PDB file of C-alpha atoms in Angstrom:
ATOM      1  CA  UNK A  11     127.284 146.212  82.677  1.00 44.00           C
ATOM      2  CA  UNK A  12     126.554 145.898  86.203  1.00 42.00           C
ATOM      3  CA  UNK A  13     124.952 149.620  86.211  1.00 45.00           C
ATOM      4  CA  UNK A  14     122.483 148.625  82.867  1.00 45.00           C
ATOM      5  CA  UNK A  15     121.400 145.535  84.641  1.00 47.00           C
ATOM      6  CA  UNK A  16     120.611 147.318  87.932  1.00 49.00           C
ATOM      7  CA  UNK A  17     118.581 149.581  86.152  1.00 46.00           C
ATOM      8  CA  UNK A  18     116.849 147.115  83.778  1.00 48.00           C
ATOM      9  CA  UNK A  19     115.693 145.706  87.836  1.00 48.00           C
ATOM     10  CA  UNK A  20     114.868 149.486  88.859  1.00 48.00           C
ATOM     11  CA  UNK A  21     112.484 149.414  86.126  1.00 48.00           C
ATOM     12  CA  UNK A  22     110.756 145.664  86.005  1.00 46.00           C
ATOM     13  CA  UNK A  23     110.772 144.759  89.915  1.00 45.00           C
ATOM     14  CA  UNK A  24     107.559 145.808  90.453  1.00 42.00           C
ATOM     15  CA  UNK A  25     105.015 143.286  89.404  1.00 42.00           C
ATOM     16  CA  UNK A  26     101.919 144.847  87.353  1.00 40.00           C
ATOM     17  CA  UNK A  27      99.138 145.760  90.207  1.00 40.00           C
ATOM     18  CA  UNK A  28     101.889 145.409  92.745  1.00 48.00           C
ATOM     19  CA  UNK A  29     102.347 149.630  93.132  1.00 56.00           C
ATOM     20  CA  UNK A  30      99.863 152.005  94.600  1.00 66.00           C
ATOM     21  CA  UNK A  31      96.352 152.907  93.355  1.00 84.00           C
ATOM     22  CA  UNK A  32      95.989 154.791  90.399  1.00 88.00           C
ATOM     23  CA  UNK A  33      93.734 158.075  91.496  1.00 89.00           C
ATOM     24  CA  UNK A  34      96.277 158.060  94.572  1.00 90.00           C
ATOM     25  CA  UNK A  35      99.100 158.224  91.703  1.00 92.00           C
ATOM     26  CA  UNK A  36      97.147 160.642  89.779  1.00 92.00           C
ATOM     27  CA  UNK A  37      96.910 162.674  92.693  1.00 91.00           C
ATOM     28  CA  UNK A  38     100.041 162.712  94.398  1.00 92.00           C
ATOM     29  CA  UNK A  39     101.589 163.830  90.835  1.00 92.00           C
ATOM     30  CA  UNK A  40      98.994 166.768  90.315  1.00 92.00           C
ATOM     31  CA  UNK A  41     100.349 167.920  93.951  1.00 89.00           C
ATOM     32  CA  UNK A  42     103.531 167.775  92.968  1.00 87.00           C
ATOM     33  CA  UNK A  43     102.862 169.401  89.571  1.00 86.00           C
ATOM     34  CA  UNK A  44     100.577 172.196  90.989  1.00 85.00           C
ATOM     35  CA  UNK A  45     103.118 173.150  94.015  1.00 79.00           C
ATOM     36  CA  UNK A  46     106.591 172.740  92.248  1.00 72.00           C
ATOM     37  CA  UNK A  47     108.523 176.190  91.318  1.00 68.00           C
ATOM     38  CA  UNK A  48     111.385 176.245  89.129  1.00 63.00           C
ATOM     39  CA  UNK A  49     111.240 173.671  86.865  1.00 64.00           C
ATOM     40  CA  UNK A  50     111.811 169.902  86.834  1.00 66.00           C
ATOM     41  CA  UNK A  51     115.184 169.873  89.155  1.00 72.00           C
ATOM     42  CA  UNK A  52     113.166 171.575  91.821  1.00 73.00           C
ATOM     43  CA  UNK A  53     110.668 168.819  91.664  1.00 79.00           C
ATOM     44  CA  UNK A  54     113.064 166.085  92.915  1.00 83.00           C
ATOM     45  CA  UNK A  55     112.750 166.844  96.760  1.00 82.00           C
ATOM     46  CA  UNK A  56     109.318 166.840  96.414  1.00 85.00           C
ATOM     47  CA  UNK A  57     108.883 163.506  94.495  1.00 86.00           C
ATOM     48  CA  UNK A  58     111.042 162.405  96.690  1.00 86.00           C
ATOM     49  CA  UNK A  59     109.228 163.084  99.925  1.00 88.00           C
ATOM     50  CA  UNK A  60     106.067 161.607  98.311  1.00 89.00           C
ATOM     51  CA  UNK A  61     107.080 158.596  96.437  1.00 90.00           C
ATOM     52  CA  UNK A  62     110.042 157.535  98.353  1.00 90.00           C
ATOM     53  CA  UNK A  63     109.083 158.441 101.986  1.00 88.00           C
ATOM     54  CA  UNK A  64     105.203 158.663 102.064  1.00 89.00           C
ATOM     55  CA  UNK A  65     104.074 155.924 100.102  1.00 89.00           C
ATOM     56  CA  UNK A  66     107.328 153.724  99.554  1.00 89.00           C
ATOM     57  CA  UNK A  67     106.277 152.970  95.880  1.00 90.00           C
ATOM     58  CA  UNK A  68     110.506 153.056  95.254  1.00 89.00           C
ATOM     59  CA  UNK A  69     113.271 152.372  96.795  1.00 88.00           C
ATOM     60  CA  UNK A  70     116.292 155.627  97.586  1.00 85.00           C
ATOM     61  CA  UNK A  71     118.526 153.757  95.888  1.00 83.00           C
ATOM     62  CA  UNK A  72     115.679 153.409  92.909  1.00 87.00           C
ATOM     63  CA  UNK A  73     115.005 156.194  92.912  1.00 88.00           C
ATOM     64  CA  UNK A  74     118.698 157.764  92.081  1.00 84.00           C
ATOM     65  CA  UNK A  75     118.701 155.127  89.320  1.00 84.00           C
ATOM     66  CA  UNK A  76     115.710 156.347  88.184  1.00 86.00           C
ATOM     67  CA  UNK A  77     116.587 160.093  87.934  1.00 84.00           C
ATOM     68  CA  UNK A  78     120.080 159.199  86.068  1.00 80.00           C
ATOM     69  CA  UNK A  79     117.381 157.291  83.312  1.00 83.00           C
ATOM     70  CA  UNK A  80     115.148 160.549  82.676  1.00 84.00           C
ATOM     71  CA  UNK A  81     117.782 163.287  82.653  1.00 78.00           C
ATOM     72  CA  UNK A  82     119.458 160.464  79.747  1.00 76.00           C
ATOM     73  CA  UNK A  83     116.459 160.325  77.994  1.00 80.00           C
ATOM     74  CA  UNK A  84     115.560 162.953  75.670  1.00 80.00           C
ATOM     75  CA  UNK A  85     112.182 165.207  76.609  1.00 79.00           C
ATOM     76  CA  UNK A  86     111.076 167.122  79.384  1.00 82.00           C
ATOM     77  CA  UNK A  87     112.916 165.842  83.178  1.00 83.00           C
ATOM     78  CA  UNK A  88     109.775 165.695  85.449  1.00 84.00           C
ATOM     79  CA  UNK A  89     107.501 163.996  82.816  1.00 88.00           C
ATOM     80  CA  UNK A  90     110.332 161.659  81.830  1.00 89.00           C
ATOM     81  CA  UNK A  91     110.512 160.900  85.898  1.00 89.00           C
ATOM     82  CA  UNK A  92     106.784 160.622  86.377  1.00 90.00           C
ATOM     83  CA  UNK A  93     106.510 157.661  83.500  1.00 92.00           C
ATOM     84  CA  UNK A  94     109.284 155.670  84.693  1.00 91.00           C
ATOM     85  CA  UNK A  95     107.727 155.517  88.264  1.00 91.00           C
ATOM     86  CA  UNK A  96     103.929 155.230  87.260  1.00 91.00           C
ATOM     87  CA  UNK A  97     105.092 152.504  84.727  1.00 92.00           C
ATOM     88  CA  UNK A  98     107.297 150.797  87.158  1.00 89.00           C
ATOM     89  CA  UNK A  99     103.733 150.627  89.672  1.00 89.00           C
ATOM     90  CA  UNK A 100     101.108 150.193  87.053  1.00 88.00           C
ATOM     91  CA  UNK A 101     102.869 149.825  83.848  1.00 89.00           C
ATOM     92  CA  UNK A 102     100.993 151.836  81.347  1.00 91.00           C
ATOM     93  CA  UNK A 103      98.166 152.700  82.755  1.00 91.00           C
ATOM     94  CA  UNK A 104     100.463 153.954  86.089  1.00 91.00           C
ATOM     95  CA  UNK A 105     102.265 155.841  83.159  1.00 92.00           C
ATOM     96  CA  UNK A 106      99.443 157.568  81.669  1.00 94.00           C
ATOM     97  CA  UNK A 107      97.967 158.851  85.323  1.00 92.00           C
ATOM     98  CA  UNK A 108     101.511 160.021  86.459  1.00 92.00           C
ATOM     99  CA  UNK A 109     102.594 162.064  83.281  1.00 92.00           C
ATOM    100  CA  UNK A 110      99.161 163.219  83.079  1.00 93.00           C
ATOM    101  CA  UNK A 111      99.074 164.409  87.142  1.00 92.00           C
ATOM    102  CA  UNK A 112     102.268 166.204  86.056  1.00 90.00           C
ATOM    103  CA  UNK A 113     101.588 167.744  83.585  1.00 90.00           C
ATOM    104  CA  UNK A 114      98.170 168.826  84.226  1.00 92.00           C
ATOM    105  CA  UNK A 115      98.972 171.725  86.347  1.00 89.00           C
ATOM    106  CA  UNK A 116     101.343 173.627  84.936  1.00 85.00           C
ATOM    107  CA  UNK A 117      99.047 173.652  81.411  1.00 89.00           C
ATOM    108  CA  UNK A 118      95.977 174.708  83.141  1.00 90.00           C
ATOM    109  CA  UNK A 119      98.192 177.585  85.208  1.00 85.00           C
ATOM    110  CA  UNK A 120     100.456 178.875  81.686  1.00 84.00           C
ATOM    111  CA  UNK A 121      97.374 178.554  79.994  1.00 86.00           C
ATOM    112  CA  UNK A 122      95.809 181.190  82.028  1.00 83.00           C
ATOM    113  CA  UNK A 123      98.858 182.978  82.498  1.00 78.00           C
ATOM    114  CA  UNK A 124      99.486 183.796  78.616  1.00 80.00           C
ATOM    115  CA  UNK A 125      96.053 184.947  78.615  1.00 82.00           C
ATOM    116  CA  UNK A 126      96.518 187.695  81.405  1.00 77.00           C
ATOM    117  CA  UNK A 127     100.076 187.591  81.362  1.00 72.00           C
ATOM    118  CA  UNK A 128     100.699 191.815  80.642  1.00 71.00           C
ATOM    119  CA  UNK A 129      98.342 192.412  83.290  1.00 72.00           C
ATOM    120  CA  UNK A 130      99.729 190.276  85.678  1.00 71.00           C
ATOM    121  CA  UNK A 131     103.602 191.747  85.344  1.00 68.00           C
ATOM    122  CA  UNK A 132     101.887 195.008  85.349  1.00 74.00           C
ATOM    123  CA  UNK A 133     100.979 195.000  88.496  1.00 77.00           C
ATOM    124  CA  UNK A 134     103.994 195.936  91.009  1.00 81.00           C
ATOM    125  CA  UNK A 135     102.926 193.391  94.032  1.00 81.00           C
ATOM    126  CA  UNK A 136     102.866 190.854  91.505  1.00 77.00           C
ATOM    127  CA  UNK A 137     106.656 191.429  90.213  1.00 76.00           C
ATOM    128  CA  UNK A 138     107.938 191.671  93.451  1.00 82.00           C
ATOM    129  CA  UNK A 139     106.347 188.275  94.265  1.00 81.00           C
ATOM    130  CA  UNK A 140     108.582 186.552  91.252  1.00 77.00           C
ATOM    131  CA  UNK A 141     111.631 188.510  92.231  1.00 79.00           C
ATOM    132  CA  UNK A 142     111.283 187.054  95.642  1.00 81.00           C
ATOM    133  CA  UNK A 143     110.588 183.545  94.532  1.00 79.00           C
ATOM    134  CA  UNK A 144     113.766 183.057  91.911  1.00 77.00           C
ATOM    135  CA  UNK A 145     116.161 183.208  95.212  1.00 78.00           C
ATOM    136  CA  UNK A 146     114.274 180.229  96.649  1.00 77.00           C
ATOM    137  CA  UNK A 147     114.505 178.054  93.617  1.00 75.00           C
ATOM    138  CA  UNK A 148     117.838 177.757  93.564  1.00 77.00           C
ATOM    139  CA  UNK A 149     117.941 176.155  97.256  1.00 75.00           C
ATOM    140  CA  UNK A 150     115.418 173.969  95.886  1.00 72.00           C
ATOM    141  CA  UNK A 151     117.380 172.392  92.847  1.00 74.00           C
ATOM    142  CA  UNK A 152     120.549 173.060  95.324  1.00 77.00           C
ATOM    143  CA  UNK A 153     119.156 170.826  98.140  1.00 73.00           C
ATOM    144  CA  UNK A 154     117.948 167.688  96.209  1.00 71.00           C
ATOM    145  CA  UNK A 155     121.782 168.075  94.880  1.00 75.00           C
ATOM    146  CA  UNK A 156     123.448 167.299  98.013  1.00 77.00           C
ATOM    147  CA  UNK A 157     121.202 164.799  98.995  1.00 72.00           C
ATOM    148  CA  UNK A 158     121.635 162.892  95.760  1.00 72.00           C
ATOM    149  CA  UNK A 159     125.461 163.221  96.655  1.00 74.00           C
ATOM    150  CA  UNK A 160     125.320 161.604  99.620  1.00 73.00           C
ATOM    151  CA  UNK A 161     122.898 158.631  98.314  1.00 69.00           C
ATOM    152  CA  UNK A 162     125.284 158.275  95.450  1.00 70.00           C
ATOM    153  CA  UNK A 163     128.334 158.141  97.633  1.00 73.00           C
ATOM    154  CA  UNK A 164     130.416 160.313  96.698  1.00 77.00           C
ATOM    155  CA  UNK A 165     133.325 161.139  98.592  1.00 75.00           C
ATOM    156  CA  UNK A 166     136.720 162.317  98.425  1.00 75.00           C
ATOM    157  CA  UNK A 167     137.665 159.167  95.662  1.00 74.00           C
ATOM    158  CA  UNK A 168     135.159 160.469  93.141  1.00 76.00           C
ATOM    159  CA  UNK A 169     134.264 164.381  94.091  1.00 81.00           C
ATOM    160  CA  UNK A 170     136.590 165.285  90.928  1.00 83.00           C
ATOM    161  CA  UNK A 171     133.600 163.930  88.386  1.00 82.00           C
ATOM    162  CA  UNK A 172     130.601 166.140  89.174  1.00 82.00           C
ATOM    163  CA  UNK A 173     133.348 169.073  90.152  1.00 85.00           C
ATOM    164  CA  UNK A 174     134.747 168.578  86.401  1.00 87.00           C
ATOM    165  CA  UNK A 175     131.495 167.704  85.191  1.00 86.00           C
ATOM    166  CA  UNK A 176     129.988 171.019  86.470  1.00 84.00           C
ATOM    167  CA  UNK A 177     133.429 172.674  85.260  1.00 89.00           C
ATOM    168  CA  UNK A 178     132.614 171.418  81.544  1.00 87.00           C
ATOM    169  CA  UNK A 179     129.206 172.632  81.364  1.00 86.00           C
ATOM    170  CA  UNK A 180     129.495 176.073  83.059  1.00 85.00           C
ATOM    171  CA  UNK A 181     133.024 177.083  81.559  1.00 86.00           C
ATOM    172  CA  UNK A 182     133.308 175.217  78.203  1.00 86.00           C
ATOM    173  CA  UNK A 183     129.943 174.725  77.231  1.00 85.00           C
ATOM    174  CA  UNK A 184     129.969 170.877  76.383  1.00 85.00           C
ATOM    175  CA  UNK A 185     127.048 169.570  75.675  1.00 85.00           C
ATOM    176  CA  UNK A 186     125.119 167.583  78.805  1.00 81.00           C
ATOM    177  CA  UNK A 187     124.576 164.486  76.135  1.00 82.00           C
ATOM    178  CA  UNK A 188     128.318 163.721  75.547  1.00 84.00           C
ATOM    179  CA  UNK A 189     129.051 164.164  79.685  1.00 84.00           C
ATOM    180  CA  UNK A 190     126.593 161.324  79.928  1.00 81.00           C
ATOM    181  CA  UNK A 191     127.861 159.454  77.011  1.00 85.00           C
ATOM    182  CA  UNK A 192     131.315 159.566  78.529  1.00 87.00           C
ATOM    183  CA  UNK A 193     130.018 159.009  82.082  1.00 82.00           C
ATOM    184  CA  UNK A 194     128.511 155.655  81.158  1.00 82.00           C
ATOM    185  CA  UNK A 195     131.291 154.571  78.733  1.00 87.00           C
ATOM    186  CA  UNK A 196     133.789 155.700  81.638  1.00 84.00           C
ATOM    187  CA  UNK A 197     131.762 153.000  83.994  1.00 80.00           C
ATOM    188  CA  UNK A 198     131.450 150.670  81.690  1.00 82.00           C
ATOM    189  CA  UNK A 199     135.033 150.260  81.328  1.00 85.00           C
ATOM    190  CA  UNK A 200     135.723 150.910  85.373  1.00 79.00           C
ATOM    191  CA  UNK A 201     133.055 147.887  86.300  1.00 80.00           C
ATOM    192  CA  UNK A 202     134.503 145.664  83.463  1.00 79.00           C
ATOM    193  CA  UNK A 203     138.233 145.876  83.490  1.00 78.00           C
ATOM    194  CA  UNK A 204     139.355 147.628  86.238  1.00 76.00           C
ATOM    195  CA  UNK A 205     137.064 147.352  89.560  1.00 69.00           C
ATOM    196  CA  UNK A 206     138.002 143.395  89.095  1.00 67.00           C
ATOM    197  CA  UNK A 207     141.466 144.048  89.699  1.00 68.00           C
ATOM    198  CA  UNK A 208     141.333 145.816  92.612  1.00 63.00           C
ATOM    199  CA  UNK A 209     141.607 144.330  96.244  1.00 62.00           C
ATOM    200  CA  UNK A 210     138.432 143.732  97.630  1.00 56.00           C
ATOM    201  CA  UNK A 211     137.390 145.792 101.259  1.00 49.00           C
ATOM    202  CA  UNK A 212     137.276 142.192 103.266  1.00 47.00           C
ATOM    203  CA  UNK A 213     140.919 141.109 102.263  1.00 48.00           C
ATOM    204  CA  UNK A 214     142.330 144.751 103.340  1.00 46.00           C
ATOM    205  CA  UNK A 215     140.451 144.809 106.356  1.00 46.00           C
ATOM    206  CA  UNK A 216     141.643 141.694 107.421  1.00 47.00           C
ATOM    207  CA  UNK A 217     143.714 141.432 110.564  1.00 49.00           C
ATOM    208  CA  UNK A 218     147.366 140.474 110.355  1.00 47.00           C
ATOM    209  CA  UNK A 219     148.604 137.835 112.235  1.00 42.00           C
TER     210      UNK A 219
END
């Protein structure tokens, strides 16, 4: 409960006309759009970097919440991202510019790469070049990982839920919609009926006498 009403706040506490201009949204996605490699995962340090450090349109802690909403949500992870921000700054016409900066990019450069696309993997220099960049994309999607580890806090208590998460996917093949099903039913019921019962940090702390 407490998780949906945090996010319901990640999404509303921005008042229309309170975010950043709209041709500096547009922009900032098209950058990110244009320069991103590897898919939507390998967008996240970047968005980061420019939403949440350069022009402080969100919060870190937003922005986590945020990224948990699009991967739920069905449709493609970096446009799904792009809306919930531009909508949370300029509602929908911060939606519009933001998916559209996005998405821009990379239809303008697979456009032009299905038309020449034999004659581009035909050349040797050109192969080489996408062998060389696959390596890097994994530290991409690998380093936004960590970091959204550490924002998330997880430690020691709770490292056995993306360890059996990741175990699930890779090894078993379940579906990513049921390990967020269970996920949010699982902290549901933690928040509700079981985080009430435990001691709270102040009373164990406190000194004895």
């Amino acid at each position: 409960m407490m998780n949906k009403t945090h996010t319901q706040r990640t999404l509303s506490s921005s008042q229309p006309g309170g975010g950043g201009d709209v041709f500096e949204m547009f922009k900032t996605f098209f950058k990110i759009g244009a320069f991103t490699l590897g898919g939507g995962y390998a967008m996240i340090p970047i968005i980061e970097s420019e939403v949440v450090e350069k022009h402080q349109w969100v919060k870190r802690e937003e922005f986590i919440d945020l990224i948990a909403v699009a991967q739920s949500c069905p449709g493609v992870f970096a446009i799904n991202i792009s809306i919930f921000i531009g909508y949370k700054l300029r509602q929908l016409k911060g939606a519009l510019c933001t998916s559209l900066g996005t998405a821009l990019p990379s239809f303008l450069i697979i456009l032009l790469i299905a038309l020449f696309f034999h004659r581009f993997m035909d050349v040797p220099w050109i192969a080489a070049m996408f062998r060389g960049i696959r390596p890097a994309v994994v530290a991409l999607i690998a380093v936004p990982t960590f970091n959204m580890a550490r924002s998330a806090k997880i430690g020691l208590a709770n490292c056995w839920i993306p360890i059996a998460t990741a175990l699930l996917i890779w090894a078993l093949g379940v579906n990513p919609i049921y390990i967020l099903i269970a996920a949010g039913l699982g902290g549901y019921l933690y928040g509700r009926y079981i985080q009430p019962t435990e001691p709270s940090t102040d009373q164990s702390e406190s000194p004895k006498e």
